[in-house]
Structures are given as C-alpha cells and as structure tokens.
XYZ file of C-alpha atoms in Angstrom:
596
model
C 29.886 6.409 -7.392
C 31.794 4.224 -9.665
C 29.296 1.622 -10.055
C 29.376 1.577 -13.852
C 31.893 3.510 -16.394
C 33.002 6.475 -14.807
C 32.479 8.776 -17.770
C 28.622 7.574 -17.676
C 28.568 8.864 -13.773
C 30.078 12.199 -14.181
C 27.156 14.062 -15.058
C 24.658 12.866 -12.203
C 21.528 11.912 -14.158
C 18.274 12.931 -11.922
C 15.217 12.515 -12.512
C 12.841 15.284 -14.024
C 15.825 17.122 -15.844
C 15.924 17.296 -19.656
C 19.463 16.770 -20.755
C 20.744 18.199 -23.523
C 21.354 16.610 -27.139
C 25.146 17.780 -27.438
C 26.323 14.412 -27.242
C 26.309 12.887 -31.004
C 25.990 9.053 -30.542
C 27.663 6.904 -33.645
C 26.277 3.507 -33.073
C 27.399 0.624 -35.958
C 24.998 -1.984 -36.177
C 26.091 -5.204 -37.579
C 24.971 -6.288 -41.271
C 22.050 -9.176 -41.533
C 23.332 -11.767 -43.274
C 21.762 -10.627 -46.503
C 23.502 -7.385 -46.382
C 27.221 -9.129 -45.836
C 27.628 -8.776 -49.584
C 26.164 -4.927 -49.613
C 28.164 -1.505 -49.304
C 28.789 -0.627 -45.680
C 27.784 2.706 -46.570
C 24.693 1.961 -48.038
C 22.428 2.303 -44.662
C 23.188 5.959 -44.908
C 21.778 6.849 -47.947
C 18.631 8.266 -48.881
C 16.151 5.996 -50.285
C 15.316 8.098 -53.494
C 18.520 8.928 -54.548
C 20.688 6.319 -57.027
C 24.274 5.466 -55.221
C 27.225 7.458 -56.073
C 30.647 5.826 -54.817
C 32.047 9.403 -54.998
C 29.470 11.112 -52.472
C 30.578 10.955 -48.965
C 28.314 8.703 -46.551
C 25.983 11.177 -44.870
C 26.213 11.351 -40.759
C 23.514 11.847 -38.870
C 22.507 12.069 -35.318
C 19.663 9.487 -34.458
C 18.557 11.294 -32.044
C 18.685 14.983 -33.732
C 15.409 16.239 -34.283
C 14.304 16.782 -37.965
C 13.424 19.740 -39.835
C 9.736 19.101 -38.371
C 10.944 18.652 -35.034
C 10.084 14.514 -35.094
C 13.584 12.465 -33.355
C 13.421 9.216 -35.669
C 14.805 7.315 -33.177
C 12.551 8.229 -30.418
C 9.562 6.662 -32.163
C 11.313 3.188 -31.472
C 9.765 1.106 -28.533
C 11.775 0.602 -25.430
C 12.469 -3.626 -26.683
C 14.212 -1.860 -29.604
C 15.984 0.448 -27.921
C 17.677 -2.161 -25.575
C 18.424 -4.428 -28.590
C 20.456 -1.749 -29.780
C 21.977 -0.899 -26.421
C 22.976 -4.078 -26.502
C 25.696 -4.108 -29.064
C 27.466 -1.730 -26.466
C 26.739 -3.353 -22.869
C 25.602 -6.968 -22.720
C 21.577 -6.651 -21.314
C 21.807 -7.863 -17.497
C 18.443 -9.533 -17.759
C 20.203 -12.070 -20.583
C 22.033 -13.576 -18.172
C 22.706 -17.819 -18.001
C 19.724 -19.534 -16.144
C 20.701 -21.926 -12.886
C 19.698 -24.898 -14.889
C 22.149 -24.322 -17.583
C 25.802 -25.737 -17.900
C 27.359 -22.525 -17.705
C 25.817 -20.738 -14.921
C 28.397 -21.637 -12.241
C 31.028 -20.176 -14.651
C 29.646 -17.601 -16.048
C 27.538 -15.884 -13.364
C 28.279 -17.457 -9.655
C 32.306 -17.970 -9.681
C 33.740 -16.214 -12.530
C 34.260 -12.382 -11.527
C 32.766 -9.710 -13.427
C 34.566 -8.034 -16.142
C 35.744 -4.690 -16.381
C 34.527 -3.013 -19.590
C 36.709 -1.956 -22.316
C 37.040 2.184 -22.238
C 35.609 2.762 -25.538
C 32.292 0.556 -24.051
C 32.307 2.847 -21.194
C 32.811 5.935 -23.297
C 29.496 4.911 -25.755
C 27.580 3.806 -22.552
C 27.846 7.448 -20.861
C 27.490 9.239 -24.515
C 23.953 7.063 -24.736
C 23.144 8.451 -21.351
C 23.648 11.703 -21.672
C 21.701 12.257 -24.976
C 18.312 12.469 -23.083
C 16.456 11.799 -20.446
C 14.575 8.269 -22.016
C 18.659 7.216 -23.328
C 19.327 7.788 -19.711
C 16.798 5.540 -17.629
C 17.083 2.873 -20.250
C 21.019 3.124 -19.891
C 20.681 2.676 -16.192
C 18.974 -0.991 -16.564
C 22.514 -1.660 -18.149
C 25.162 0.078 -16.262
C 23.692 -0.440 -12.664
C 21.998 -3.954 -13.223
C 25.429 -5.473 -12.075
C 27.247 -3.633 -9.191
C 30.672 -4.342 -7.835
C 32.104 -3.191 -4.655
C 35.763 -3.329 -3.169
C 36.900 -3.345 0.069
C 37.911 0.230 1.012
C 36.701 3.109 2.212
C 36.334 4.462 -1.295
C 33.864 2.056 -2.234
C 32.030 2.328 0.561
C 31.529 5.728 -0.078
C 30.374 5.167 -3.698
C 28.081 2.610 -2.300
C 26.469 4.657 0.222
C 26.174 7.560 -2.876
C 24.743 5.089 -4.998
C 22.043 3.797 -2.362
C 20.360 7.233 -2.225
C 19.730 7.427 -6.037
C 16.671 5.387 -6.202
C 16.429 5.707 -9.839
C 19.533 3.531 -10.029
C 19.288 1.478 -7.167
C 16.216 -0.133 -8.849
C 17.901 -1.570 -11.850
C 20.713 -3.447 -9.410
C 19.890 -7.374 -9.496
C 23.445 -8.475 -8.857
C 26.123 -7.432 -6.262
C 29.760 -8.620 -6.371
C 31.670 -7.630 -3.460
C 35.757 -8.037 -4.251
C 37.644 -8.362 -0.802
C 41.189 -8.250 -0.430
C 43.345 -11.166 2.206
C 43.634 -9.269 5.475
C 46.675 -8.487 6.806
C 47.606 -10.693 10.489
C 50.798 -8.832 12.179
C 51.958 -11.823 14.459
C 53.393 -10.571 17.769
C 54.621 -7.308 18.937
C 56.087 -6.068 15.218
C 53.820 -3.949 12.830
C 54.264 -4.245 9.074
C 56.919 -1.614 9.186
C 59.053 -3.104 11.753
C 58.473 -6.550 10.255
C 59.589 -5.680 6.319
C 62.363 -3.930 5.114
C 62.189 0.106 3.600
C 61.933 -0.722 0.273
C 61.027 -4.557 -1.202
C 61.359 -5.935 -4.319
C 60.137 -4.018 -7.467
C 61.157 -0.479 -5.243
C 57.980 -0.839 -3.912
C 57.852 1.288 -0.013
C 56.735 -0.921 3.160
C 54.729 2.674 3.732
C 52.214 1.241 0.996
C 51.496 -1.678 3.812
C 51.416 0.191 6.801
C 48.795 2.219 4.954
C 46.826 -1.171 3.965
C 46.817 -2.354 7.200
C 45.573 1.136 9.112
C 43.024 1.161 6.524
C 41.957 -2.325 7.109
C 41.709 -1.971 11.243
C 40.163 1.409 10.814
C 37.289 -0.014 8.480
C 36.973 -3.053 10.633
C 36.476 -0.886 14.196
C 34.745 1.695 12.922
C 32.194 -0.752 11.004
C 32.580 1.017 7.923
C 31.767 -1.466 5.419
C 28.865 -3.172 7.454
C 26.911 0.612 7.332
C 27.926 0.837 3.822
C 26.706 -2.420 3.168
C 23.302 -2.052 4.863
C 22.487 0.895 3.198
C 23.794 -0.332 0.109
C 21.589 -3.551 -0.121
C 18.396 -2.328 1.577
C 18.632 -0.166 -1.109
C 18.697 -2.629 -4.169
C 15.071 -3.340 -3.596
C 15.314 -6.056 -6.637
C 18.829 -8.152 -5.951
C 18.672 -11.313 -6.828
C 22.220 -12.623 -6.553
C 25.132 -11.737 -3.986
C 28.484 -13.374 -4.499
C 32.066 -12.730 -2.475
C 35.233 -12.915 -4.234
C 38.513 -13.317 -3.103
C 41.120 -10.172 -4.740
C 44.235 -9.129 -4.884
C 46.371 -6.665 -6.165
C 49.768 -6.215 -7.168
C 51.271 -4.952 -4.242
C 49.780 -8.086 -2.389
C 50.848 -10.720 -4.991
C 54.817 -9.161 -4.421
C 54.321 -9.569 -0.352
C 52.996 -12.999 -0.765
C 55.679 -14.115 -2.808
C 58.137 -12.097 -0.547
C 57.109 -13.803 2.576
C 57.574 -17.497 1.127
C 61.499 -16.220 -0.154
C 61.791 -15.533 3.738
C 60.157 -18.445 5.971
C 61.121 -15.972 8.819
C 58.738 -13.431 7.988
C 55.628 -15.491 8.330
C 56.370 -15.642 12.248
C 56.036 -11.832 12.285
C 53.229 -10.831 9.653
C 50.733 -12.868 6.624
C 48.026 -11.829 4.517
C 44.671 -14.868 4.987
C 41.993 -15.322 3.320
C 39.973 -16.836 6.646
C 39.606 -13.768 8.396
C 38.799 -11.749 5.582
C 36.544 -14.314 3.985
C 34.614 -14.526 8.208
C 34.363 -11.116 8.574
C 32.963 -10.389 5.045
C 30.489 -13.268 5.066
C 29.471 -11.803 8.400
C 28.776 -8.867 7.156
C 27.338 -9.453 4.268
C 24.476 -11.942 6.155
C 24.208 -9.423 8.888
C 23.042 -6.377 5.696
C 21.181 -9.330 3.781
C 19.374 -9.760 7.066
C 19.007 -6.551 8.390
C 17.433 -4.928 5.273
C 14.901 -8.324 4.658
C 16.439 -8.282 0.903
C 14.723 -10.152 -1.586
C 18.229 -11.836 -2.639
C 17.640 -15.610 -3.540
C 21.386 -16.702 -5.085
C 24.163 -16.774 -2.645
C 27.953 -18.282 -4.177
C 31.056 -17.861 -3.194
C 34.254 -19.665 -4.863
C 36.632 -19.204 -1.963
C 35.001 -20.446 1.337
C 36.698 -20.987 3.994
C 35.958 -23.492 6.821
C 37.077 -21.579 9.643
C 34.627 -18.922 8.566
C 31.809 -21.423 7.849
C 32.377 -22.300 11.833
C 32.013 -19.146 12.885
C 28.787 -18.227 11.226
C 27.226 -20.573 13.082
C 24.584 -18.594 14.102
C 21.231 -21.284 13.410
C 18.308 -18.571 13.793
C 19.792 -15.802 11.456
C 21.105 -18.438 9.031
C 17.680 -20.346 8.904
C 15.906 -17.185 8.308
C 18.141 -16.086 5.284
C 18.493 -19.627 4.157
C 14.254 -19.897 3.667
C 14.392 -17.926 0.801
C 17.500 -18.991 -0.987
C 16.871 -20.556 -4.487
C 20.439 -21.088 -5.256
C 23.192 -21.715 -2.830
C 27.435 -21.728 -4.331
C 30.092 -22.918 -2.267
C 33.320 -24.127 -3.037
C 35.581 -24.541 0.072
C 39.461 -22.651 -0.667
C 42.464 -24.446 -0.595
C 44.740 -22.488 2.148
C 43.226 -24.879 5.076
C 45.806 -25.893 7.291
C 44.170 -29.192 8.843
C 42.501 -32.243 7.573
C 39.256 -31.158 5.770
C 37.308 -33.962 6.597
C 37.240 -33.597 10.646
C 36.384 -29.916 9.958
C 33.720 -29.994 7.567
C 32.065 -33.522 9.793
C 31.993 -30.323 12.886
C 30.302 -28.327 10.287
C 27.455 -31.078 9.642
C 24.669 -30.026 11.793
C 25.286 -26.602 10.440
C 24.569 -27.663 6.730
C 21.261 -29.691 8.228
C 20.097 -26.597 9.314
C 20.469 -24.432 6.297
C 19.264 -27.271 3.680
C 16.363 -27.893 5.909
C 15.420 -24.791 5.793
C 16.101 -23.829 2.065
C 12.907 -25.454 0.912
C 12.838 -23.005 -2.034
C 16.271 -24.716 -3.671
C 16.504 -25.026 -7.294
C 20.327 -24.890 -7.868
C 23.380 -26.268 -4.896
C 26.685 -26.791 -5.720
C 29.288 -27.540 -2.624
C 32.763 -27.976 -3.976
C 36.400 -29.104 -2.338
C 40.110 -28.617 -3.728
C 40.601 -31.695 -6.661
C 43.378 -32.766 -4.621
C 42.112 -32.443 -1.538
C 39.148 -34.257 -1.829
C 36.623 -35.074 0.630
C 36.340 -38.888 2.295
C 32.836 -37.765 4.151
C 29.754 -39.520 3.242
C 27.452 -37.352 0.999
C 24.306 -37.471 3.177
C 26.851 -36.200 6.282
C 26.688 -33.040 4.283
C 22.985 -33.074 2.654
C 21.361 -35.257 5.111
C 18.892 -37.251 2.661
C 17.235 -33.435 2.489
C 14.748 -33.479 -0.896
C 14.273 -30.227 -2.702
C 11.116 -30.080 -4.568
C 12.199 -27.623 -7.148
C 15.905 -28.331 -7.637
C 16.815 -28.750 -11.430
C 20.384 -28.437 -10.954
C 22.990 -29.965 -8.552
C 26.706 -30.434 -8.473
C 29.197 -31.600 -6.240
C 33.453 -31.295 -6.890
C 36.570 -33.081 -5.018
C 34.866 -35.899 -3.236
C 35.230 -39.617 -2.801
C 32.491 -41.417 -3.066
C 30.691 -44.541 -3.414
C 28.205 -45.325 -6.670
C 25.339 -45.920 -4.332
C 25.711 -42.001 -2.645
C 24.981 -40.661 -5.855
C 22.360 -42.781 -7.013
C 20.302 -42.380 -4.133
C 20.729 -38.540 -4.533
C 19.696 -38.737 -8.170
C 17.013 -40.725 -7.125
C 15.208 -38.336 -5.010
C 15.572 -35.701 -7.599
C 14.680 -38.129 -11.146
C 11.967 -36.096 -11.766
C 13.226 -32.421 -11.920
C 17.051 -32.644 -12.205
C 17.844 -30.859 -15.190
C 21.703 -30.716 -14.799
C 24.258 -33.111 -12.540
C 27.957 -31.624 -12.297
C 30.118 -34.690 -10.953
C 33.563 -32.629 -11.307
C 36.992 -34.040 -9.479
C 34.533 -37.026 -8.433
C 36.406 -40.203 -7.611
C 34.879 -43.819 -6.763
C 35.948 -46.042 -4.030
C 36.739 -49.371 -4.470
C 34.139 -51.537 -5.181
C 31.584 -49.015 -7.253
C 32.092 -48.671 -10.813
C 31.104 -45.230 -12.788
C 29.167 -47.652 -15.337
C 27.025 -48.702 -12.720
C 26.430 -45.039 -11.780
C 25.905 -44.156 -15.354
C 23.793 -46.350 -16.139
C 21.010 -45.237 -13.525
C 21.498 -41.774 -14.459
C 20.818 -42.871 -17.970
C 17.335 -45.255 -17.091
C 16.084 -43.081 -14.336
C 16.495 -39.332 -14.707
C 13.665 -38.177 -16.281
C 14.520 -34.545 -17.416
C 18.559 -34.755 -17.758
C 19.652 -32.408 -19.843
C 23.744 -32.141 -19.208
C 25.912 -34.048 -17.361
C 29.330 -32.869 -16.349
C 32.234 -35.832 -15.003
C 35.465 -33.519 -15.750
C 38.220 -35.583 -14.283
C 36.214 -38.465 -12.811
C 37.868 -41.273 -11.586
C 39.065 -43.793 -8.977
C 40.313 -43.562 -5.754
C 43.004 -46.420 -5.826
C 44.252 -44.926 -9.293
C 44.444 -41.273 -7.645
C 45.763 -42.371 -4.119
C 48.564 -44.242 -6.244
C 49.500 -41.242 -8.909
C 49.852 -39.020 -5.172
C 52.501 -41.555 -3.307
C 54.429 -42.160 -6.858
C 54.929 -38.457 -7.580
C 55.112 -37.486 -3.650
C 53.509 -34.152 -4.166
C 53.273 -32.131 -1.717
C 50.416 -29.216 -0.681
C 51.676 -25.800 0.186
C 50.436 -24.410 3.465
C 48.731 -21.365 1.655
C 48.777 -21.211 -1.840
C 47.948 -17.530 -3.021
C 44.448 -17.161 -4.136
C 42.230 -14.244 -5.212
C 41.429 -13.814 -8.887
C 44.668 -12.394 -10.502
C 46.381 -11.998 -13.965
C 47.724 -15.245 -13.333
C 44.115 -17.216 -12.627
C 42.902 -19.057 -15.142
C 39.735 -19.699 -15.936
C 39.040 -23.053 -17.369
C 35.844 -24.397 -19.122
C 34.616 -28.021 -19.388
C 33.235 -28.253 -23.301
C 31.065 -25.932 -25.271
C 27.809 -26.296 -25.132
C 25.271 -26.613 -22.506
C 22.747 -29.244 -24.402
C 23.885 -32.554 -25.926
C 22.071 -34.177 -29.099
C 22.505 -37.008 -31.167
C 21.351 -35.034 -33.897
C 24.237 -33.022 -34.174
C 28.039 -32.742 -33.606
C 29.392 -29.310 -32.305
C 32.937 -27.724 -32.190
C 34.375 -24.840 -30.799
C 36.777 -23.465 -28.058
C 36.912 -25.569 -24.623
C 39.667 -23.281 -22.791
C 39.520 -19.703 -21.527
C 41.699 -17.768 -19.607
C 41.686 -14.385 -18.340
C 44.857 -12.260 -19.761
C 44.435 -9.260 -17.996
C 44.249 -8.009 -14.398
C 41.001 -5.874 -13.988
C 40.564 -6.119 -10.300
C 43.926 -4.187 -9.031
C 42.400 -0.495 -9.852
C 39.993 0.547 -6.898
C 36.932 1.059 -8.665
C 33.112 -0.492 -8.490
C 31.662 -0.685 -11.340
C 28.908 -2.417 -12.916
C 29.323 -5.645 -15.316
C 27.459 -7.665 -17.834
C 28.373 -10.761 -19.157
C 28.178 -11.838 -22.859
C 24.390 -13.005 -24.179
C 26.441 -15.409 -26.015
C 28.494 -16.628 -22.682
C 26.527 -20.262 -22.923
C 28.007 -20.468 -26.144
C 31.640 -19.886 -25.515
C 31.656 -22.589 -22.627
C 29.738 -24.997 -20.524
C 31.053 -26.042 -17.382
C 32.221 -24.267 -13.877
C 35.478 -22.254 -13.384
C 38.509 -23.627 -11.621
C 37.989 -21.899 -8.675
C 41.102 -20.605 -6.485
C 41.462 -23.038 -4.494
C 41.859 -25.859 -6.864
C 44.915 -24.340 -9.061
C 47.429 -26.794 -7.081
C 46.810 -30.212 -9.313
C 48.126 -33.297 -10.147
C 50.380 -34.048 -12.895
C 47.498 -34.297 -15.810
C 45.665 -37.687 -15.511
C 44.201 -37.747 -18.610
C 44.641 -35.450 -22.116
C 44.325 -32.234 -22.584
C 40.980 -30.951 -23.706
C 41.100 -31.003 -27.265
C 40.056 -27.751 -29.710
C 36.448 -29.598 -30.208
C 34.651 -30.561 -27.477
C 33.010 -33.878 -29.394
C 36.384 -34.455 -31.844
C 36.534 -38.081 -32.591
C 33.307 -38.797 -31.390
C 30.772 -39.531 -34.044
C 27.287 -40.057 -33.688
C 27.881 -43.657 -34.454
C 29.200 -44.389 -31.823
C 26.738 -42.971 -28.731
C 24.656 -45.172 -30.886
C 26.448 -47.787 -30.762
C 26.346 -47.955 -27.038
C 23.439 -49.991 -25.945
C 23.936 -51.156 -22.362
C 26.033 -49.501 -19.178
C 28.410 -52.609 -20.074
C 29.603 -51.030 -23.563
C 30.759 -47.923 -22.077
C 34.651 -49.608 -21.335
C 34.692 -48.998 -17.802
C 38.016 -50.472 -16.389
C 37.082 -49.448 -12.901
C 40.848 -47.609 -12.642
C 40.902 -44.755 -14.925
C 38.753 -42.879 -16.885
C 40.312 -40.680 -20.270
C 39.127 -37.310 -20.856
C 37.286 -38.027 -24.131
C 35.849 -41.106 -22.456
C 33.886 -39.034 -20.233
C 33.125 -37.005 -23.131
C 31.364 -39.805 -24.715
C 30.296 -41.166 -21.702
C 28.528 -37.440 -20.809
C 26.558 -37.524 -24.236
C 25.443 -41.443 -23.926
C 23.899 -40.732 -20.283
C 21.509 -37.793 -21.622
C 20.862 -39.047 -25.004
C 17.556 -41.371 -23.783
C 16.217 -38.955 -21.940
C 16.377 -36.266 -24.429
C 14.889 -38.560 -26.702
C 11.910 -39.573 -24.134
C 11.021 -36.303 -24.281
C-alpha cells in the first residue's frame, strides 16, 4: 500500500519484530542562530579534544550502540524525537486550525503534496532503523492518506485497513477522482476517436479507462474499498474529494473542443464522477459510524448536491460535522440560481442539524455569482460554536451580512467575504463599519475582490465575455494556486511583508499512487487566504491591481490610524482597489484586537 513513500512501505513493519540497525540514518539539523557563525563541522567533534581543520569530521550512527551497548539517541523522549522527524516530514498534528486565515488553503482545498524522493528515501531509512523509529515514523507517513480512483488504490486501501498499527495514525483522507467518461449514443470510445490522437497517444489507453471505470462502478469496487478503508481509520478527522486529472485526460479534453462533433458521441464530466463519489464516500462515512468531523470539497457540483438528497442519512452525518467546505464547480450548464433555490430545503436540513459547526464556507464561480438571498441558503440557522465563516461569488445586500455577523458577534473569529459584490443601494462602508463596532473576537477579515454589482454587471456587457460550457477542471500543472496576503493576524503594531502568490509548478497527481502528505508547519506563514478553486479560473479582465510583493506595501500604520469613522474609509459605492481592501481589512479588526 502506497499510502506514504514507497521505499518506507517495502519492508512491511509489524508489530513485535526487532528490525535491524543496517540502515545508517544522516540527519542535518539546522544551526541555532548562535551557531550561524560556527564551523559546520563542529557538532561532530569530541568535546575534549582542541579542533583541527585538517582531521576529517567524524560520522556516526545515532542510533549505533556504543562500546557499552547504550544507543545515545534512544535516551531522547518521544517530543524530541518527532522534532527531529520533523525536519524530514512536516508533523500531521501541526496542521492550520479552522479559525485561522489559511486553513481553507492550506488544508480543505489545496491538494496534498507529493513528497520530494530524497524525503521519502530518509522517511523509510528512519523507519527501518528500529522498531521505536518505526511507530513514531508511522504518526508521519500515514497521518495523511490519499487515495485515487482505480482499482490499484483500492487495493492499497483495503491492505492498508488491516494494519491497525497504521490505520491509527490516519486523521486525514484525500480521495483524488478522475472526470468520468459519458459515451453518448451507440459509439464506444474506440469507435468515437481516431487510432492514434495527438501526442501519438493510442485511443486503446481510453477504451481501457473507460472498462476500468464501468467495471469499478458495477462491481462496487471502490465503495468496499472505501468502507473498509474508513471504518478502519478509527481517528479521521477530515475527508475531502478532489477533482484530478491526468495527462492523457487533459489531451482528450482539449481534443474534443478542436472537434465540436465529438462531444455528440463521447465527454469526460465532473457531475457524475463528483455524484457517485460523494455517494460513496457518505454511504462508508455512514456505514462505519466514523468519527470524521471536517467535510470540504472544492469542486461541487449541483447536480450531485440534488441527488444526495437523502434527509435521514445526511442529517445523521451532518450532527457531528464541525466543519463543512463547499465550493460549487464551474462546468454547470444552467442558471445557478434556480438550481441551488431547489437545493434550499436541502441545506435547512443539514445546517439544522450541524449544531456542532465551528467552521462553513459555501462558495460559487467569481463570475458566476449567486443573486439568492443569503438566509435562502443558511436559513437564519445560529451556530453556537462557529469562529469562522466565509462565503465567495455572491450578490448581496449590506443588511444580509450584517445580520449574519450579528448572530455570530460573539465567537466569529474569522469572516472571508471573497468575490462578494453589493447591490445597489448598500455600501461596503456601512458593512464595515458594523463589523468593526460589533464583532467582538474578529481576528481576520478577508474582502479579495469585493465590489459592486452595477460596476461588475457593466465591466461583463462592455467586454462581452463569454462562459465556456465546461471549462476543464481537476488540479493540474496548469492550476494555480493563488493566496490572498500573508499573514493570518493583523496588528497595528507592526507592518509585515512577504510573498502573496503561489502556484503549483509541477504535476504530482498524474502517477497512480496514494500516498500520505503533510503540509508545511510554516504553511500560515507563506499565505493567508483560500485557493482559487477550479471552478473559478475563468475571470474577468483584472478589476483592480495585481497583488503587490508585500501584502501591507504603502500602507503605514499612520494611516489605519488615521481612519476614525466608517466615513473615512473612501467608499465610492462603485469600485473598490485591491490595496483599498487591504487597508480596509486591517481598519475593521484593529478595535477589536485592541478591546481585547
């Protein structure tokens, strides 16, 4: 089972066997800051002998026992031991907490990483130098797990569920699903696509794709594999679904939309394959009575949504839910709002039930954005616990989100206004201003590219841009990733600067391989705000700047200061800049932060 580095896996670690010491592990700790100016050698050397530039550093093998049989190393506690571990494989129980800025990015929509070889390499090699290397390993290679849709993975996933002694450590599971292939009328993929397409790539690879995808679907493959798989995990916390393809899909996608007469006869969608997953997901989360309280998924789609309409199973998962993710994809054919107004007494239902909520985001394409009222979607439902909330692509009116914010003043820790745009006849200073003299415990606020309707309605009719019918989604070499600003906390105190852009630059999730992830400790740092999901890469020409280098440049302390009243902020009621909302971000939190 592949569900961390393969070279850590080939050498099935069981418990009550003492492994050998044959594997030398070279581990380079990074200087203190004291030591920056010190030889790199000098950590080597023996305390009672002078240094001698022309002696060799001496090698040694931590966990070699001594001339009196002591291992040095195995005198250090367990906490030290994982610190160290850490330098190799980021500790899964560091993760981003819900009320922080980056947790939609960094844990809920962003998929997991595939570790460098060399990571992998040290992470088996630490495994395999004892048995006490090994079960503290395992809390880092299996506390992540990340399945694929194929029969492969399902067998690695049904291998992995009968190892408890791995299956313990698994808190998170990602499961990576491909589009599914829809043959329209009488013609299979063969008869439908030429021998040999672009790139010299064989129509045989399809026809395999698709007999693989009917025979895993009839035969219920991944739904056993899945049951087994997360009754197993007896400690997940978090399940998310993400949208994947590979390379050979990417060159049939773009194949099919060089020949409009193709799409008659076969497509690849993300709706079936995004219904049936969800399906069977809930029907394993159910089935095993998993203790899984995070569900997100950046790629929902509403047809799927529609069909899951099943009120008794989804009210009995949705009770112990303390974090729900949803953003809605972008390949919908019809009008969004109709749809998702159907869907209303369905999302009744589930927030009505998920009493335990501490952290909801529900997010629609940025240029596709949703007319509804908010409360046709939350239904004036109050969540005692909930400290963060966020909403994306949605027009609104001022007094919607006030009333929201309202209910939650006294434990909202983090509001995420993203793609938000005001009707006519509600100003964002008005809205700001509320935030600012109500909210008792507001720590961050995001408003990335907040504005007006009219301004937004008029920038669409003067460029005439149009919406494709299916844009390709899935998380791909071309995907990027974008980040808000920097950091998750704002202070008046002090002025921070560092990267507000990330992108992925390679393509981990073509090779056909679980494996286990862990994100950086220092992932808050590096950015604060959500991914762009898939289904909001289609955008408008840009409406404001570009994100500049440093998230607060040009924005001294002065001049949050300077802003006493909602009336200073410069709100033309048409269009809001980019490093506006910056400042306008920092003014809202500043009182509370210093209230507190």
């Amino acid at each position: 089972m592949a569900c961390g580095p393969e070279s850590a896996l080939e050498i099935p670690l069981e418990p009550g066997i003492q492994l050998t010491t044959s594997a030398t592990l070279h581990l380079s700790l990074p200087l203190r800051s004291h030591e920056s100016n010190s030889d790199p050698n000098h950590r080597h050397l023996l305390p009672d002998k002078p240094y001698d530039p022309n002696v060799p550093p001496i090698k040694q093998n931590p966990a070699k026992p001594l001339a009196n049989g002591s291992s040095p190393i195995q005198k250090l506690a367990d906490e030290l031991l994982r610190d160290i571990l850490d330098l190799i494989e980021a500790d899964p129980d560091k993760g981003v907490n819900v009320d922080r800025r980056a947790y939609l990015s960094q844990e809920s929509f962003r998929p997991p990483p595939v570790p460098s070889s060399t990571r992998a390499q040290d992470l088996g090699s630490w495994r395999r130098t004892c048995k006490r290397f090994s079960q503290i390993g395992a809390i880092h290679q299996f506390g992540k797990v990340t399945t694929r849709f194929s029969t492969r993975e399902f067998e690695r996933l049904r291998w992995l569920a009968k190892q408890p002694h791995l299956t313990r450590h698994v808190k998170k599971f990602s499961y990576m699903v491909p589009y599914f292939y829809v043959e329209v009328g009488r013609d299979g993929v063969a008869e439908a696509l030429p021998p040999i397409l672009p790139g010299n790539l064989d129509v045989q690879v399809f026809v395999g794709k698709v007999r693989d995808q009917k025979r895993i679907v009839s035969m219920k493959e991944d739904l056993v594999a899945l049951k087994e798989g997360i009754s197993a995990f007896t400690k997940l916390q978090h399940v998310q679904i993400l949208p994947v393809q590979d390379m050979n899909d990417r060159t049939l996608i773009s194949y099919i939309r060089q020949n409009n007469n193709l799409s008659d006869r076969i497509q690849l969608k993300w709706a079936p394959a995004c219904f049936h997953s969800t399906k069977t997901v809930g029907e394993a989360l159910i089935w095993s009575h998993s203790p899984c309280t995070r569900f997100s998924s950046p790629n929902v789609s509403p047809q799927s949504a529609l069909n899951l309409a099943q009120p008794n199973s989804l009210a009995n998962l949705a009770t112990q839910l303390t974090c729900i993710e949803l953003h809605f994809d972008d390949g919908f054919e019809l009008e969004l709002d109709p749809f998702m107004k159907h869907l209303s007494p369905l999302f009744k239902m589930v927030f009505e039930a998920a009493k335990k909520l501490e952290a909801v985001h529900v997010g629609f394409p940025a240029h596709r954005p949703l007319t509804l009222n908010l409360e046709d979607l939350f239904h004036n439902v109050k969540w005692d616990k909930l400290i963060a909330f966020g909403i994306q692509g949605w027009k609104l009116d001022a007094d919607e989100i006030k009333s929201l914010a309202e209910r939650h003043r006294y434990t909202l820790k983090g509001l995420r206004l993203r793609d938000v745009l005001l009707k006519d006849g509600s100003r964002w200073k008005d809205v700001l201003g509320f935030l600012r003299d109500n909210m008792t415990r507001l720590d961050w606020v995001s408003l990335r590219r907040i504005g007006y309707a009219v301004q937004f309605d008029e920038q669409w009719a003067n460029t005439g841009a149009e919406i494709p019918d299916d844009p390709p989604g899935g998380y791909s070499s071309e995907s990027e990733i974008e980040f808000d600003d920097e950091h998750d906390n704002y202070s008046d105190l002090d002025d921070h600067a560092g990267p507000s852009n990330e992108s992925f630059g390679e393509d981990h999730r073509d090779s056909d391989m679980s494996s286990l992830h862990s994100h950086s400790t220092h992932a808050e740092e590096q950015s604060d705000d959500e991914d762009r999901v898939t289904g909001d890469q289609v955008e408008l020409p840009q409406l404001s700047p570009d994100t500049p280098t440093s998230p607060w440049h040009g924005i001294p302390k002065s001049t949050v200061m300077d802003i006493e009243t909602a009336e200073d902020l410069g709100d033309n009621g048409f269009f809001v800049p980019n490093t506006t909302r910056k400042l306008w971000e920092r003014w809202v939190v500043g009182r509370c932060q210093r209230r507190r």
